[in-house]
Tab-separated table of C-alpha atoms in Angstrom:
chain	number	residue	atom	x	y	z
A	1	MET	CA	-10.912	-27.636	45.397
A	2	GLN	CA	-13.953	-28.618	47.447
A	3	ASP	CA	-12.100	-31.680	48.770
A	4	MET	CA	-9.137	-29.570	49.820
A	5	ILE	CA	-11.383	-27.159	51.735
A	6	GLN	CA	-13.029	-30.090	53.501
A	7	GLU	CA	-9.608	-31.495	54.450
A	8	VAL	CA	-8.484	-28.144	55.880
A	9	CYS	CA	-11.747	-27.861	57.850
A	10	ALA	CA	-11.267	-31.389	59.195
A	11	VAL	CA	-7.713	-30.585	60.313
A	12	LEU	CA	-8.827	-27.346	62.008
A	13	LYS	CA	-11.755	-29.039	63.770
A	14	GLY	CA	-9.562	-31.801	65.156
A	15	LEU	CA	-7.126	-31.396	68.008
A	16	ASN	CA	-3.648	-31.390	66.505
A	17	THR	CA	-0.636	-29.113	66.320
A	18	VAL	CA	-1.955	-27.198	63.313
A	19	SER	CA	-5.372	-26.553	64.868
A	20	VAL	CA	-3.826	-25.545	68.218
A	21	LEU	CA	-1.502	-23.106	66.447
A	22	PHE	CA	-4.422	-21.729	64.439
A	23	ARG	CA	-6.576	-21.337	67.569
A	24	ILE	CA	-3.839	-19.530	69.470
A	25	LEU	CA	-2.986	-17.184	66.601
A	26	LEU	CA	-6.656	-16.424	66.042
A	27	ALA	CA	-7.109	-15.720	69.765
A	28	VAL	CA	-4.172	-13.293	69.735
A	29	LEU	CA	-5.613	-11.588	66.644
A	30	CYS	CA	-9.150	-11.333	68.042
A	31	GLY	CA	-7.996	-10.167	71.474
A	32	GLY	CA	-5.676	-7.659	69.807
A	33	ILE	CA	-8.463	-6.196	67.679
A	34	ILE	CA	-10.576	-5.494	70.750
A	35	GLY	CA	-7.570	-4.312	72.765
A	36	ILE	CA	-6.495	-1.827	70.118
A	37	GLU	CA	-9.829	-0.050	70.417
A	38	ARG	CA	-9.573	0.013	74.224
A	39	GLY	CA	-6.036	1.362	73.988
A	40	ARG	CA	-7.172	4.130	71.657
A	41	ALA	CA	-9.849	5.026	74.199
A	42	HIS	CA	-7.061	5.365	76.818
A	43	GLN	CA	-8.441	2.580	78.989
A	44	PRO	CA	-6.235	0.764	81.525
A	45	ALA	CA	-6.608	-2.609	79.790
A	46	GLY	CA	-5.198	-2.351	76.284
A	47	MET	CA	-4.077	-4.535	73.424
A	48	ARG	CA	-1.707	-6.821	75.325
A	49	THR	CA	-4.173	-7.384	78.168
A	50	TYR	CA	-6.952	-8.387	75.803
A	51	MET	CA	-4.588	-10.596	73.818
A	52	LEU	CA	-3.516	-12.404	76.967
A	53	VAL	CA	-7.078	-12.856	78.252
A	54	CYS	CA	-8.269	-14.252	74.933
A	55	LEU	CA	-5.172	-16.438	74.553
A	56	GLY	CA	-5.452	-17.755	78.115
A	57	ALA	CA	-9.100	-18.684	77.667
A	58	THR	CA	-8.258	-20.410	74.380
A	59	LEU	CA	-5.506	-22.390	76.051
A	60	VAL	CA	-7.799	-23.430	78.906
A	61	MET	CA	-10.512	-24.625	76.524
A	62	THR	CA	-8.028	-26.438	74.290
A	63	THR	CA	-6.549	-28.095	77.368
A	64	GLY	CA	-10.019	-29.212	78.441
A	65	GLU	CA	-10.629	-30.727	75.018
A	66	TYR	CA	-7.197	-32.390	75.093
A	67	MET	CA	-7.855	-33.917	78.518
A	68	TYR	CA	-11.205	-35.256	77.354
A	69	ASN	CA	-9.754	-36.724	74.143
A	70	THR	CA	-6.646	-38.156	75.806
A	71	PHE	CA	-8.033	-39.547	79.042
A	72	GLY	CA	-11.653	-40.101	78.029
A	73	GLU	CA	-12.848	-38.456	81.209
A	74	GLY	CA	-13.936	-35.035	82.280
A	75	ASP	CA	-15.888	-32.292	80.661
A	76	PRO	CA	-14.175	-29.695	78.442
A	77	SER	CA	-16.713	-27.061	79.436
A	78	ARG	CA	-15.857	-27.397	83.130
A	79	LEU	CA	-12.541	-25.580	82.732
A	80	GLY	CA	-14.259	-22.956	80.597
A	81	ALA	CA	-16.771	-22.305	83.364
A	82	GLN	CA	-13.892	-21.555	85.707
A	83	VAL	CA	-12.527	-18.998	83.251
A	84	ILE	CA	-15.881	-17.236	83.123
A	85	SER	CA	-16.086	-16.947	86.901
A	86	GLY	CA	-12.383	-16.210	87.363
A	87	ILE	CA	-12.252	-13.407	84.831
A	88	GLY	CA	-14.625	-11.492	87.087
A	89	PHE	CA	-11.739	-10.773	89.437
A	90	LEU	CA	-9.699	-9.235	86.644
A	91	GLY	CA	-12.699	-7.219	85.505
A	92	ALA	CA	-13.448	-6.064	89.046
A	93	GLY	CA	-9.932	-4.658	89.249
A	94	SER	CA	-10.652	-2.380	86.297
A	95	ILE	CA	-13.768	-0.851	87.877
A	96	ILE	CA	-13.081	2.417	89.669
A	97	ILE	CA	-15.474	4.538	91.706
A	98	SER	CA	-14.502	8.187	91.756
A	99	GLU	CA	-16.057	11.295	93.242
A	100	LYS	CA	-18.558	9.117	95.156
A	101	THR	CA	-20.950	8.987	92.191
A	102	LYS	CA	-18.966	8.094	89.059
A	103	VAL	CA	-18.295	4.487	88.140
A	104	ARG	CA	-15.655	3.911	85.477
A	105	GLY	CA	-14.316	0.748	83.914
A	106	LEU	CA	-17.518	-1.228	83.470
A	107	THR	CA	-17.091	-1.386	79.700
A	108	THR	CA	-13.488	-2.527	80.136
A	109	ALA	CA	-14.597	-5.230	82.579
A	110	ALA	CA	-17.333	-6.379	80.199
A	111	GLY	CA	-14.849	-6.345	77.333
A	112	LEU	CA	-12.402	-8.526	79.261
A	113	TRP	CA	-15.166	-10.983	80.090
A	114	THR	CA	-16.239	-11.052	76.439
A	115	ALA	CA	-12.635	-11.514	75.262
A	116	ALA	CA	-12.409	-14.535	77.559
A	117	SER	CA	-15.650	-15.880	76.093
A	118	ILE	CA	-14.298	-15.391	72.575
A	119	GLY	CA	-11.154	-17.246	73.611
A	120	LEU	CA	-13.247	-20.143	74.909
A	121	ALA	CA	-15.129	-20.341	71.615
A	122	LEU	CA	-11.882	-20.316	69.640
A	123	GLY	CA	-10.309	-22.813	72.018
A	124	ILE	CA	-12.982	-25.412	71.347
A	125	GLY	CA	-12.837	-24.779	67.591
A	126	PHE	CA	-15.959	-22.636	67.169
A	127	TYR	CA	-14.072	-20.241	64.889
A	128	SER	CA	-17.034	-18.549	63.216
A	129	ALA	CA	-18.610	-17.537	66.543
A	130	GLY	CA	-15.294	-16.239	67.856
A	131	PHE	CA	-14.631	-14.144	64.782
A	132	ILE	CA	-18.189	-12.807	64.490
A	133	ALA	CA	-18.178	-11.910	68.198
A	134	THR	CA	-14.837	-10.105	67.798
A	135	VAL	CA	-16.147	-7.959	64.953
A	136	THR	CA	-19.347	-7.241	66.887
A	137	VAL	CA	-17.481	-6.242	70.063
A	138	TYR	CA	-15.171	-3.965	68.080
A	139	LEU	CA	-18.136	-2.259	66.412
A	140	ILE	CA	-19.886	-1.814	69.759
A	141	LEU	CA	-16.817	-0.316	71.402
A	142	ALA	CA	-15.749	1.865	68.489
A	143	PHE	CA	-19.024	3.227	67.171
A	144	PHE	CA	-21.792	2.861	69.724
A	145	LYS	CA	-20.123	5.202	72.215
A	146	LYS	CA	-20.713	8.139	69.867
A	147	MET	CA	-24.298	7.057	69.306
A	148	GLU	CA	-24.874	6.541	73.039
A	149	TYR	CA	-23.713	10.068	73.848
A	150	GLY	CA	-25.943	11.427	71.086
A	151	ILE	CA	-29.048	9.638	72.382
A	152	LEU	CA	-28.677	9.893	76.142
A	153	PRO	CA	-28.607	13.281	77.814
A	154	GLU	CA	-25.574	14.052	79.886
A	155	THR	CA	-26.201	13.340	83.541
A	156	VAL	CA	-25.485	16.147	85.917
A	157	CYS	CA	-24.821	15.294	89.543
A	158	TYR	CA	-24.535	17.787	92.315
A	159	GLY	CA	-23.187	17.139	95.768
A	160	LEU	CA	-24.470	19.041	98.738
A	161	TYR	CA	-22.446	19.034	101.948
A	162	ILE	CA	-23.830	20.693	105.041
A	163	GLU	CA	-21.740	21.290	108.126
A	164	VAL	CA	-23.437	22.034	111.373
């Protein structure tokens, strides 16, 4: 039994069709878990968006590893770095400023960035970190909002307009 577990781990750590399929399915699952919570909170980026972000980051990281293994050149983390900086544009699109003082969408933007990071971890085969991060993000999004509102007083803003 121990030998079989070691063989499965070896297959999943390598870069082959089975490990790529596993990485992609795990990315869709992890992105979907986070996206379901965002969808329930009626946020603009929901399950499918998070799935696609996590899947895309996984594909980029797997491609980087493939290029390194196949051509013996390059750095797998270089493509991942581009995902981290590029996802900022998607996150920035989810941030909305309303009524001159309210900023909305920061948690969604941070969640998208984190989903991309989870995808990068899964894409390089760091499954435990990707899964643990997914569970942690879900817990933060689902349960800490209630705690945050219980701890922090509600901010009241008043606007004063004077016409002369």
